[in-house]
GROMACS .gro file of C-alpha atoms in nm:
model
  455
    1MET     CA    1   0.000   0.000   0.000
    2THR     CA    2   0.128   0.346  -0.087
    3THR     CA    3   0.024   0.674   0.068
    4THR     CA    4  -0.233   0.837  -0.157
    5PHE     CA    5  -0.443   1.145  -0.107
    6PRO     CA    6  -0.760   1.235  -0.298
    7ARG     CA    7  -0.661   1.440  -0.602
    8SER     CA    8  -0.805   1.785  -0.642
    9THR     CA    9  -0.703   2.117  -0.794
   10PRO     CA   10  -0.563   2.425  -0.623
   11SER     CA   11  -0.868   2.637  -0.701
   12ALA     CA   12  -1.112   2.370  -0.580
   13LEU     CA   13  -0.925   2.381  -0.248
   14GLY     CA   14  -0.919   2.759  -0.230
   15ILE     CA   15  -0.558   2.802  -0.341
   16ASP     CA   16  -0.460   3.037  -0.623
   17ALA     CA   17  -0.238   2.840  -0.862
   18ARG     CA   18  -0.062   3.161  -0.964
   19GLY     CA   19   0.069   3.205  -0.610
   20LEU     CA   20   0.192   2.846  -0.607
   21ALA     CA   21   0.363   2.909  -0.942
   22ARG     CA   22   0.537   3.212  -0.790
   23PHE     CA   23   0.650   2.990  -0.503
   24LEU     CA   24   0.803   2.748  -0.755
   25ASP     CA   25   0.967   3.043  -0.932
   26ALA     CA   26   1.126   3.148  -0.603
   27LEU     CA   27   1.251   2.797  -0.525
   28GLU     CA   28   1.410   2.769  -0.868
   29SER     CA   29   1.569   3.115  -0.874
   30THR     CA   30   1.686   3.183  -0.518
   31PRO     CA   31   2.062   3.138  -0.462
   32ASP     CA   32   2.153   2.840  -0.241
   33VAL     CA   33   1.807   2.684  -0.286
   34GLU     CA   34   1.757   2.370  -0.494
   35PRO     CA   35   1.419   2.193  -0.476
   36HIS     CA   36   1.382   1.821  -0.532
   37SER     CA   37   1.013   1.763  -0.459
   38ILE     CA   38   0.694   1.928  -0.339
   39VAL     CA   39   0.367   1.787  -0.207
   40LEU     CA   40   0.096   2.033  -0.103
   41LEU     CA   41  -0.215   1.918   0.083
   42ARG     CA   42  -0.521   2.108   0.193
   43HIS     CA   43  -0.806   1.952   0.388
   44GLY     CA   44  -0.633   1.618   0.337
   45GLN     CA   45  -0.653   1.646  -0.043
   46MET     CA   46  -0.374   1.681  -0.295
   47ALA     CA   47  -0.353   2.036  -0.424
   48ALA     CA   48  -0.022   1.992  -0.605
   49GLN     CA   49   0.277   1.762  -0.630
   50GLY     CA   50   0.590   1.750  -0.839
   51TRP     CA   51   0.945   1.617  -0.857
   52TRP     CA   52   1.241   1.786  -1.020
   53GLN     CA   53   1.398   1.521  -1.241
   54PRO     CA   54   1.609   1.315  -1.187
   55TYR     CA   55   1.427   1.292  -0.852
   56ALA     CA   56   1.107   1.091  -0.876
   57GLU     CA   57   0.785   1.019  -0.690
   58ASP     CA   58   0.868   0.656  -0.618
   59ARG     CA   59   1.209   0.728  -0.465
   60VAL     CA   60   1.297   0.773  -0.100
   61HIS     CA   61   1.499   1.076   0.006
   62LEU     CA   62   1.736   1.113   0.301
   63LEU     CA   63   1.552   1.331   0.552
   64TYR     CA   64   1.841   1.421   0.783
   65SER     CA   65   1.694   1.584   1.098
   66LEU     CA   66   1.337   1.557   0.973
   67SER     CA   67   1.396   1.200   1.091
   68LYS     CA   68   1.353   1.336   1.445
   69SER     CA   69   0.982   1.395   1.389
   70PHE     CA   70   0.933   1.028   1.296
   71THR     CA   71   1.127   0.924   1.608
   72ALA     CA   72   0.905   1.151   1.816
   73ALA     CA   73   0.596   0.988   1.667
   74ALA     CA   74   0.728   0.653   1.788
   75VAL     CA   75   0.768   0.799   2.136
   76GLY     CA   76   0.415   0.941   2.122
   77ILE     CA   77   0.272   0.603   2.027
   78ALA     CA   78   0.468   0.435   2.307
   79VAL     CA   79   0.333   0.694   2.552
   80ARG     CA   80  -0.020   0.611   2.434
   81GLU     CA   81   0.052   0.240   2.489
   82GLY     CA   82   0.178   0.306   2.841
   83LEU     CA   83   0.533   0.199   2.757
   84ILE     CA   84   0.697   0.539   2.810
   85ASP     CA   85   0.635   0.799   3.079
   86LEU     CA   86   0.726   1.156   2.981
   87ASP     CA   87   0.822   1.236   3.338
   88ALA     CA   88   1.042   0.931   3.388
   89THR     CA   89   1.413   0.989   3.376
   90ALA     CA   90   1.609   0.879   3.073
   91LEU     CA   91   1.833   0.680   3.305
   92SER     CA   92   1.539   0.477   3.437
   93TYR     CA   93   1.516   0.303   3.098
   94PHE     CA   94   1.879   0.194   3.120
   95PRO     CA   95   1.913   0.055   3.475
   96GLU     CA   96   2.241  -0.113   3.385
   97LEU     CA   97   2.397   0.237   3.377
   98ASP     CA   98   2.263   0.348   3.715
   99ALA     CA   99   2.585   0.294   3.911
  100GLU     CA  100   2.796   0.479   3.653
  101ILE     CA  101   2.582   0.790   3.607
  102THR     CA  102   2.657   0.983   3.923
  103ASP     CA  103   2.605   1.344   3.811
  104GLU     CA  104   2.277   1.464   3.959
  105ARG     CA  105   2.180   1.671   3.656
  106SER     CA  106   2.237   1.376   3.424
  107ARG     CA  107   2.021   1.167   3.653
  108ARG     CA  108   1.744   1.431   3.634
  109ILE     CA  109   1.715   1.437   3.253
  110ARG     CA  110   1.358   1.332   3.179
  111VAL     CA  111   1.201   1.200   2.861
  112ARG     CA  112   1.021   1.530   2.807
  113HIS     CA  113   1.356   1.710   2.831
  114LEU     CA  114   1.495   1.489   2.556
  115LEU     CA  115   1.193   1.561   2.339
  116ALA     CA  116   1.231   1.938   2.385
  117MET     CA  117   1.610   1.944   2.329
  118ALA     CA  118   1.643   2.062   2.685
  119SER     CA  119   1.892   1.820   2.841
  120GLY     CA  120   2.079   2.110   3.002
  121HIS     CA  121   2.389   2.080   2.783
  122ARG     CA  122   2.515   2.405   2.633
  123GLU     CA  123   2.623   2.250   2.302
  124ASP     CA  124   2.563   1.943   2.090
  125THR     CA  125   2.730   1.648   2.258
  126ILE     CA  126   2.724   1.387   1.979
  127ASP     CA  127   3.098   1.390   1.912
  128ARG     CA  128   3.193   1.377   2.280
  129ALA     CA  129   2.936   1.105   2.351
  130ARG     CA  130   3.079   0.892   2.071
  131GLU     CA  131   3.433   0.951   2.194
  132LEU     CA  132   3.332   0.822   2.536
  133ASP     CA  133   3.154   0.514   2.403
  134ARG     CA  134   3.110   0.464   2.031
  135MET     CA  135   2.919   0.139   2.078
  136ASN     CA  136   2.684   0.280   2.343
  137VAL     CA  137   2.610   0.643   2.263
  138VAL     CA  138   2.341   0.663   2.533
  139ARG     CA  139   2.603   0.578   2.792
  140GLY     CA  140   2.844   0.834   2.646
  141PHE     CA  141   2.569   1.098   2.653
  142LEU     CA  142   2.461   1.033   3.011
  143LEU     CA  143   2.823   1.039   3.126
  144LEU     CA  144   2.847   1.403   3.011
  145PRO     CA  145   2.722   1.626   3.294
  146PRO     CA  146   2.484   1.901   3.175
  147GLU     CA  147   2.612   2.251   3.244
  148GLU     CA  148   2.261   2.372   3.330
  149GLU     CA  149   1.956   2.221   3.494
  150PRO     CA  150   1.761   1.998   3.253
  151GLY     CA  151   1.453   2.173   3.119
  152THR     CA  152   1.598   2.523   3.141
  153LEU     CA  153   1.807   2.555   2.824
  154PHE     CA  154   1.743   2.476   2.456
  155THR     CA  155   2.036   2.321   2.273
  156TYR     CA  156   1.995   2.128   1.950
  157ASN     CA  157   2.157   1.812   2.080
  158GLN     CA  158   2.160   1.498   1.865
  159PRO     CA  159   2.201   1.247   2.152
  160CYS     CA  160   1.866   1.362   2.291
  161THR     CA  161   1.691   1.207   1.992
  162TYR     CA  162   1.931   0.913   1.974
  163THR     CA  163   1.837   0.833   2.335
  164LEU     CA  164   1.465   0.860   2.255
  165ALA     CA  165   1.508   0.605   1.976
  166ALA     CA  166   1.702   0.380   2.214
  167ILE     CA  167   1.422   0.405   2.471
  168VAL     CA  168   1.165   0.300   2.209
  169ARG     CA  169   1.381   0.003   2.117
  170ARG     CA  170   1.429  -0.084   2.483
  171VAL     CA  171   1.057  -0.082   2.572
  172SER     CA  172   0.943  -0.250   2.250
  173GLY     CA  173   1.214  -0.513   2.221
  174GLY     CA  174   1.269  -0.446   1.851
  175SER     CA  175   1.391  -0.187   1.605
  176LEU     CA  176   1.243   0.158   1.562
  177VAL     CA  177   1.113   0.071   1.213
  178ASP     CA  178   0.966  -0.257   1.338
  179TYR     CA  179   0.781  -0.068   1.608
  180LEU     CA  180   0.652   0.196   1.367
  181ARG     CA  181   0.550  -0.047   1.090
  182PRO     CA  182   0.212  -0.168   1.224
  183ARG     CA  183   0.142   0.139   1.436
  184LEU     CA  184   0.223   0.429   1.201
  185LEU     CA  185   0.366   0.328   0.867
  186ASP     CA  186   0.105   0.073   0.758
  187PRO     CA  187  -0.196   0.279   0.870
  188LEU     CA  188  -0.061   0.585   0.685
  189GLY     CA  189   0.023   0.379   0.376
  190ILE     CA  190   0.398   0.439   0.402
  191ASP     CA  191   0.536   0.130   0.232
  192ASP     CA  192   0.901   0.234   0.206
  193LEU     CA  193   1.094   0.373   0.499
  194ALA     CA  194   1.443   0.272   0.606
  195TRP     CA  195   1.685   0.399   0.869
  196ARG     CA  196   2.062   0.430   0.872
  197ARG     CA  197   2.218   0.240   1.163
  198ASP     CA  198   2.537   0.307   1.352
  199GLU     CA  199   2.823   0.071   1.428
  200ALA     CA  200   2.624  -0.081   1.714
  201GLY     CA  201   2.338  -0.163   1.476
  202ALA     CA  202   2.105   0.101   1.622
  203GLU     CA  203   1.899   0.342   1.412
  204LEU     CA  204   2.037   0.693   1.447
  205GLY     CA  205   1.700   0.837   1.540
  206PHE     CA  206   1.817   1.197   1.500
  207SER     CA  207   1.896   1.146   1.130
  208GLY     CA  208   1.933   0.875   0.869
  209CYS     CA  209   1.566   0.814   0.785
  210TYR     CA  210   1.495   0.756   0.415
  211ALA     CA  211   1.133   0.801   0.306
  212PRO     CA  212   0.935   0.927   0.006
  213THR     CA  213   0.791   1.278   0.004
  214SER     CA  214   0.441   1.135   0.043
  215ALA     CA  215   0.548   0.994   0.381
  216ILE     CA  216   0.650   1.342   0.496
  217ALA     CA  217   0.313   1.475   0.390
  218ALA     CA  218   0.130   1.190   0.564
  219LEU     CA  219   0.310   1.255   0.893
  220GLY     CA  220   0.220   1.622   0.873
  221GLN     CA  221  -0.142   1.537   0.793
  222LEU     CA  222  -0.160   1.305   1.094
  223TYR     CA  223  -0.052   1.588   1.322
  224LEU     CA  224  -0.288   1.829   1.148
  225GLN     CA  225  -0.569   1.583   1.222
  226ARG     CA  226  -0.468   1.582   1.589
  227GLY     CA  227  -0.344   1.223   1.579
  228VAL     CA  228  -0.641   1.056   1.404
  229TRP     CA  229  -0.612   0.874   1.070
  230GLU     CA  230  -0.920   0.740   0.890
  231GLY     CA  231  -1.109   0.725   1.217
  232GLU     CA  232  -0.832   0.549   1.407
  233ARG     CA  233  -0.647   0.732   1.683
  234ILE     CA  234  -0.273   0.683   1.648
  235LEU     CA  235  -0.145   0.963   1.872
  236ASP     CA  236  -0.320   1.102   2.177
  237GLU     CA  237  -0.458   1.451   2.127
  238ASP     CA  238  -0.273   1.587   2.430
  239TRP     CA  239   0.051   1.447   2.284
  240VAL     CA  240  -0.010   1.628   1.955
  241ALA     CA  241  -0.093   1.948   2.142
  242ALA     CA  242   0.230   1.929   2.342
  243ALA     CA  243   0.447   1.822   2.051
  244THR     CA  244   0.327   2.108   1.832
  245SER     CA  245   0.340   2.390   2.086
  246LYS     CA  246   0.632   2.570   2.248
  247GLN     CA  247   0.789   2.365   2.525
  248ILE     CA  248   1.100   2.580   2.555
  249ASP     CA  249   1.231   2.912   2.422
  250ASN     CA  250   1.507   2.917   2.163
  251LEU     CA  251   1.549   3.293   2.122
  252ASP     CA  252   1.923   3.265   2.058
  253GLU     CA  253   1.864   3.102   1.720
  254GLU     CA  254   1.961   3.340   1.441
  255ASN     CA  255   1.690   3.286   1.178
  256PRO     CA  256   1.335   3.405   1.254
  257ASP     CA  257   1.170   3.069   1.183
  258TRP     CA  258   1.417   2.896   1.414
  259SER     CA  259   1.357   3.126   1.714
  260GLN     CA  260   0.983   3.084   1.775
  261GLY     CA  261   1.017   2.805   2.030
  262TYR     CA  262   1.059   2.427   2.014
  263GLY     CA  263   0.807   2.151   2.085
  264PHE     CA  264   0.865   1.777   2.088
  265GLN     CA  265   1.105   1.738   1.794
  266PHE     CA  266   0.910   2.004   1.602
  267TRP     CA  267   1.006   2.367   1.546
  268MET     CA  268   0.754   2.641   1.602
  269ALA     CA  269   0.754   2.891   1.315
  270ARG     CA  270   0.616   3.231   1.229
  271HIS     CA  271   0.332   3.034   1.075
  272GLY     CA  272   0.238   2.692   1.209
  273PHE     CA  273   0.500   2.437   1.304
  274ARG     CA  274   0.736   2.209   1.118
  275GLY     CA  275   0.990   1.930   1.120
  276ASP     CA  276   1.297   1.992   0.908
  277GLY     CA  277   1.628   1.844   0.808
  278ALA     CA  278   1.959   1.968   0.673
  279TYR     CA  279   1.968   2.095   0.316
  280GLY     CA  280   1.597   2.164   0.292
  281GLN     CA  281   1.388   1.866   0.401
  282PHE     CA  282   1.060   2.013   0.531
  283CYS     CA  283   0.730   1.906   0.681
  284VAL     CA  284   0.543   2.235   0.729
  285VAL     CA  285   0.200   2.223   0.896
  286LEU     CA  286  -0.030   2.527   0.891
  287PRO     CA  287  -0.326   2.440   1.114
  288GLU     CA  288  -0.511   2.766   1.057
  289GLN     CA  289  -0.508   2.709   0.682
  290HIS     CA  290  -0.549   2.326   0.703
  291VAL     CA  291  -0.237   2.297   0.487
  292VAL     CA  292   0.058   2.056   0.484
  293LEU     CA  293   0.365   2.135   0.273
  294ALA     CA  294   0.627   1.863   0.221
  295LEU     CA  295   0.953   1.953   0.050
  296THR     CA  296   1.286   1.788  -0.019
  297GLY     CA  297   1.592   1.951  -0.167
  298GLN     CA  298   1.957   2.048  -0.155
  299SER     CA  299   1.929   2.395  -0.008
  300LEU     CA  300   2.192   2.568   0.199
  301ASP     CA  301   1.961   2.863   0.272
  302MET     CA  302   1.669   2.696   0.445
  303GLN     CA  303   1.532   3.025   0.579
  304ALA     CA  304   1.496   3.142   0.218
  305VAL     CA  305   1.270   2.843   0.147
  306LEU     CA  306   1.036   2.940   0.430
  307ASP     CA  307   1.054   3.309   0.334
  308ALA     CA  308   0.936   3.212  -0.014
  309ALA     CA  309   0.650   3.006   0.132
  310TRP     CA  310   0.533   3.296   0.348
  311GLN     CA  311   0.569   3.547   0.064
  312HIS     CA  312   0.404   3.349  -0.215
  313LEU     CA  313   0.229   3.036  -0.098
  314LEU     CA  314   0.059   3.156   0.219
  315PRO     CA  315  -0.121   3.451   0.050
  316ALA     CA  316  -0.240   3.212  -0.222
  317VAL     CA  317  -0.446   3.020   0.034
  318ASP     CA  318  -0.799   3.161   0.046
  319ALA     CA  319  -0.702   3.429  -0.204
  320THR     CA  320  -0.996   3.646  -0.305
  321ASP     CA  321  -0.913   3.640  -0.676
  322LEU     CA  322  -0.877   3.270  -0.751
  323ASP     CA  323  -0.800   3.195  -1.115
  324ALA     CA  324  -0.923   2.844  -1.192
  325ALA     CA  325  -0.780   2.871  -1.543
  326ALA     CA  326  -0.430   2.876  -1.392
  327ASP     CA  327  -0.472   2.523  -1.256
  328ALA     CA  328  -0.397   2.359  -1.591
  329ASP     CA  329  -0.084   2.565  -1.647
  330LEU     CA  330   0.040   2.475  -1.301
  331GLU     CA  331  -0.035   2.105  -1.353
  332ALA     CA  332   0.164   2.106  -1.677
  333ARG     CA  333   0.453   2.279  -1.508
  334LEU     CA  334   0.456   2.036  -1.217
  335ALA     CA  335   0.465   1.744  -1.461
  336SER     CA  336   0.773   1.884  -1.638
  337LEU     CA  337   0.993   1.993  -1.348
  338GLY     CA  338   1.361   1.921  -1.378
  339LEU     CA  339   1.702   2.025  -1.254
  340PRO     CA  340   1.926   2.156  -1.532
  341PRO     CA  341   2.181   1.908  -1.663
  342VAL     CA  342   2.545   2.007  -1.710
  343GLN     CA  343   2.573   2.264  -1.987
  344GLY     CA  344   2.842   2.265  -2.255
  345GLY     CA  345   2.962   2.091  -2.567
  346ARG     CA  346   2.945   1.728  -2.669
  347LEU     CA  347   3.164   1.490  -2.474
  348PRO     CA  348   3.487   1.394  -2.651
  349ASP     CA  349   3.642   1.048  -2.659
  350LEU     CA  350   3.695   0.959  -2.291
  351GLY     CA  351   3.843   0.614  -2.346
  352ALA     CA  352   4.200   0.727  -2.281
  353GLY     CA  353   4.155   0.721  -1.902
  354PRO     CA  354   4.146   0.634  -1.622
  355PHE     CA  355   4.205   0.976  -1.475
  356ARG     CA  356   4.346   1.016  -1.125
  357GLY     CA  357   4.321   1.313  -0.898
  358ASP     CA  358   4.202   1.497  -0.592
  359GLY     CA  359   3.891   1.389  -0.400
  360ILE     CA  360   3.865   1.070  -0.603
  361ASP     CA  361   4.098   0.774  -0.650
  362ARG     CA  362   4.031   0.763  -1.022
  363ILE     CA  363   3.758   0.776  -1.284
  364GLY     CA  364   3.739   0.576  -1.605
  365PHE     CA  365   3.490   0.564  -1.890
  366THR     CA  366   3.355   0.290  -2.116
  367ARG     CA  367   3.091   0.301  -2.387
  368ASP     CA  368   2.741   0.203  -2.277
  369GLY     CA  369   2.532   0.199  -2.592
  370ASP     CA  370   2.520   0.556  -2.717
  371ARG     CA  371   2.646   0.692  -2.384
  372TRP     CA  372   2.962   0.696  -2.184
  373ARG     CA  373   2.952   0.516  -1.849
  374ALA     CA  374   3.166   0.648  -1.568
  375ALA     CA  375   3.330   0.424  -1.309
  376LEU     CA  376   3.437   0.630  -1.006
  377GLU     CA  377   3.675   0.461  -0.768
  378VAL     CA  378   3.654   0.617  -0.425
  379ASP     CA  379   3.687   0.506  -0.061
  380GLY     CA  380   3.786   0.155  -0.168
  381GLY     CA  381   3.480   0.094  -0.385
  382THR     CA  382   3.341   0.178  -0.727
  383LEU     CA  383   3.038   0.376  -0.836
  384SER     CA  384   2.917   0.309  -1.191
  385VAL     CA  385   2.673   0.541  -1.367
  386PRO     CA  386   2.583   0.632  -1.727
  387VAL     CA  387   2.651   0.994  -1.818
  388GLY     CA  388   2.375   1.183  -1.995
  389GLU     CA  389   2.445   1.466  -2.237
  390GLY     CA  390   2.189   1.743  -2.219
  391GLU     CA  391   1.997   1.528  -1.971
  392TRP     CA  392   2.031   1.321  -1.657
  393ALA     CA  393   2.099   0.951  -1.705
  394VAL     CA  394   1.970   0.751  -1.409
  395ASP     CA  395   2.085   0.411  -1.289
  396GLY     CA  396   1.965   0.294  -0.949
  397PRO     CA  397   2.054   0.548  -0.677
  398LEU     CA  398   2.277   0.752  -0.910
  399ALA     CA  399   2.222   1.001  -1.191
  400ALA     CA  400   2.486   1.178  -1.397
  401SER     CA  401   2.519   1.445  -1.662
  402GLY     CA  402   2.832   1.563  -1.842
  403ALA     CA  403   2.956   1.812  -2.099
  404LEU     CA  404   3.272   1.965  -2.244
  405ALA     CA  405   3.358   2.301  -2.089
  406PRO     CA  406   3.488   2.594  -2.300
  407ASP     CA  407   3.836   2.549  -2.152
  408GLY     CA  408   3.853   2.191  -2.279
  409THR     CA  409   3.794   2.018  -1.947
  410VAL     CA  410   3.516   1.765  -1.902
  411LEU     CA  411   3.252   1.831  -1.638
  412VAL     CA  412   3.050   1.546  -1.488
  413ASP     CA  413   2.791   1.595  -1.214
  414VAL     CA  414   2.686   1.289  -1.015
  415ARG     CA  415   2.365   1.306  -0.814
  416PHE     CA  416   2.290   1.063  -0.534
  417VAL     CA  417   1.917   1.070  -0.601
  418GLU     CA  418   1.806   0.911  -0.273
  419THR     CA  419   1.977   1.196  -0.088
  420PRO     CA  420   2.021   1.572  -0.124
  421HIS     CA  421   2.377   1.539  -0.251
  422LEU     CA  422   2.563   1.619  -0.570
  423ALA     CA  423   2.930   1.569  -0.656
  424HIS     CA  424   3.114   1.773  -0.920
  425VAL     CA  425   3.390   1.600  -1.117
  426ARG     CA  426   3.623   1.798  -1.344
  427ILE     CA  427   3.857   1.609  -1.579
  428ASP     CA  428   4.163   1.763  -1.741
  429LEU     CA  429   4.211   1.545  -2.047
  430ALA     CA  430   4.552   1.690  -2.131
  431ALA     CA  431   4.693   1.636  -1.783
  432GLY     CA  432   4.513   1.307  -1.729
  433THR     CA  433   4.382   1.424  -1.391
  434ALA     CA  434   4.045   1.456  -1.222
  435THR     CA  435   3.916   1.650  -0.921
  436ALA     CA  436   3.596   1.582  -0.732
  437SER     CA  437   3.413   1.803  -0.482
  438TRP     CA  438   3.076   1.807  -0.307
  439ALA     CA  439   2.813   2.070  -0.378
  440THR     CA  440   2.692   1.996  -0.023
  441GLU     CA  441   2.889   1.789   0.226
  442PRO     CA  442   2.721   1.466   0.343
  443LEU     CA  443   2.679   1.470   0.720
  444HIS     CA  444   2.714   1.102   0.809
  445ASP     CA  445   2.777   0.901   0.493
  446GLY     CA  446   3.037   0.864   0.222
  447PRO     CA  447   2.974   0.823  -0.151
  448LEU     CA  448   2.943   0.446  -0.125
  449THR     CA  449   2.665   0.462   0.133
  450LEU     CA  450   2.463   0.760   0.009
  451ARG     CA  451   2.161   0.546  -0.069
  452ARG     CA  452   1.870   0.381   0.100
  453PRO     CA  453   2.012   0.142   0.362
  454ALA     CA  454   1.920  -0.224   0.339
  455ASP     CA  455   1.645  -0.340   0.571
   0.00000   0.00000   0.00000
């Protein structure tokens, strides 16, 4: 079963398609913003959806910290089942650590503090926790005394969410995905969701979730519906109310939509609330407008994405001058979205390689029908992908496009299409060298693992 929403049109749902088109214009033209997908719901119906090729509807996308909102849903379900108590201490779920954790503040960290990123630490502790115990990050985290009293200070702290995931695993006796499958994923029709695991075999919780854009939209719709899905209550209403309202101030955050307060693994915003992840993974919920906006991308300027939504999309909802004729134009545009391939001249003969260089062990090319196929050797493994000219050629989790630059070098872009990431490769044919660099740096994977993890 796949998540589906009743199809409608923007105008039938009270949304001016021209405003949505202006939102797309902004996403495509703003520096440091690159959209990969959009799903827009109103009243639980599909107002618009689209994927910028080579990204596609049936693909998962690495959500980075938007993963936290799925972890929080697991906690909320476990609270409803009586397996987790928000006012219990984190330590109480790991009694084997009781003798070691002697700091009183560490011992007073409660589940609700973890949910609100309010453990009392002044900075993210993930690196220090791993240094203390790479195979038991919860232990490493609890061994780090908070500088302030838990519940008094907001700090975006990855081990808070890691510990929440570990608590769910501890009380359920299985993996996070196994727990979510019958309780959240199957009811919402999310048939493909996978989670990156660490060296100890534990889901990261704070990141590493791979899911399609429709899953993001479904999670947002569940919260918009106050925890009820098709007549079945999945999350308690008081959980939803707490999760989506300010539990702690975060006024020191620089950007305006990151300084409106924090709930339970959700950010409060100037409008509504949201979950988000690095490089532009968004689940934006606007209760007043009955709207859910799901986005994926490779965007360094995430505030610009929200600014564009407030400037163009929000005024389009319940606009007084709806233009139903614009629906068809928008639908055609959404069906033809695409990221520009590499621009330049036709590729020359590349069979003289392999080419060695910086950021990559080497890259070689062979003919693959009417295309060249690149074999990139990096980190002790090989990535193989056809290279499109004037288009993206897609093979599994990779897509590539190449062209000849005016200076005679060959440019090849490789997209890891189950993630936000893109690698640029430049080949100097005369020198026989190649250089590779990231457009955006992966946060916890290398090129060989930038794909949906195996179940």
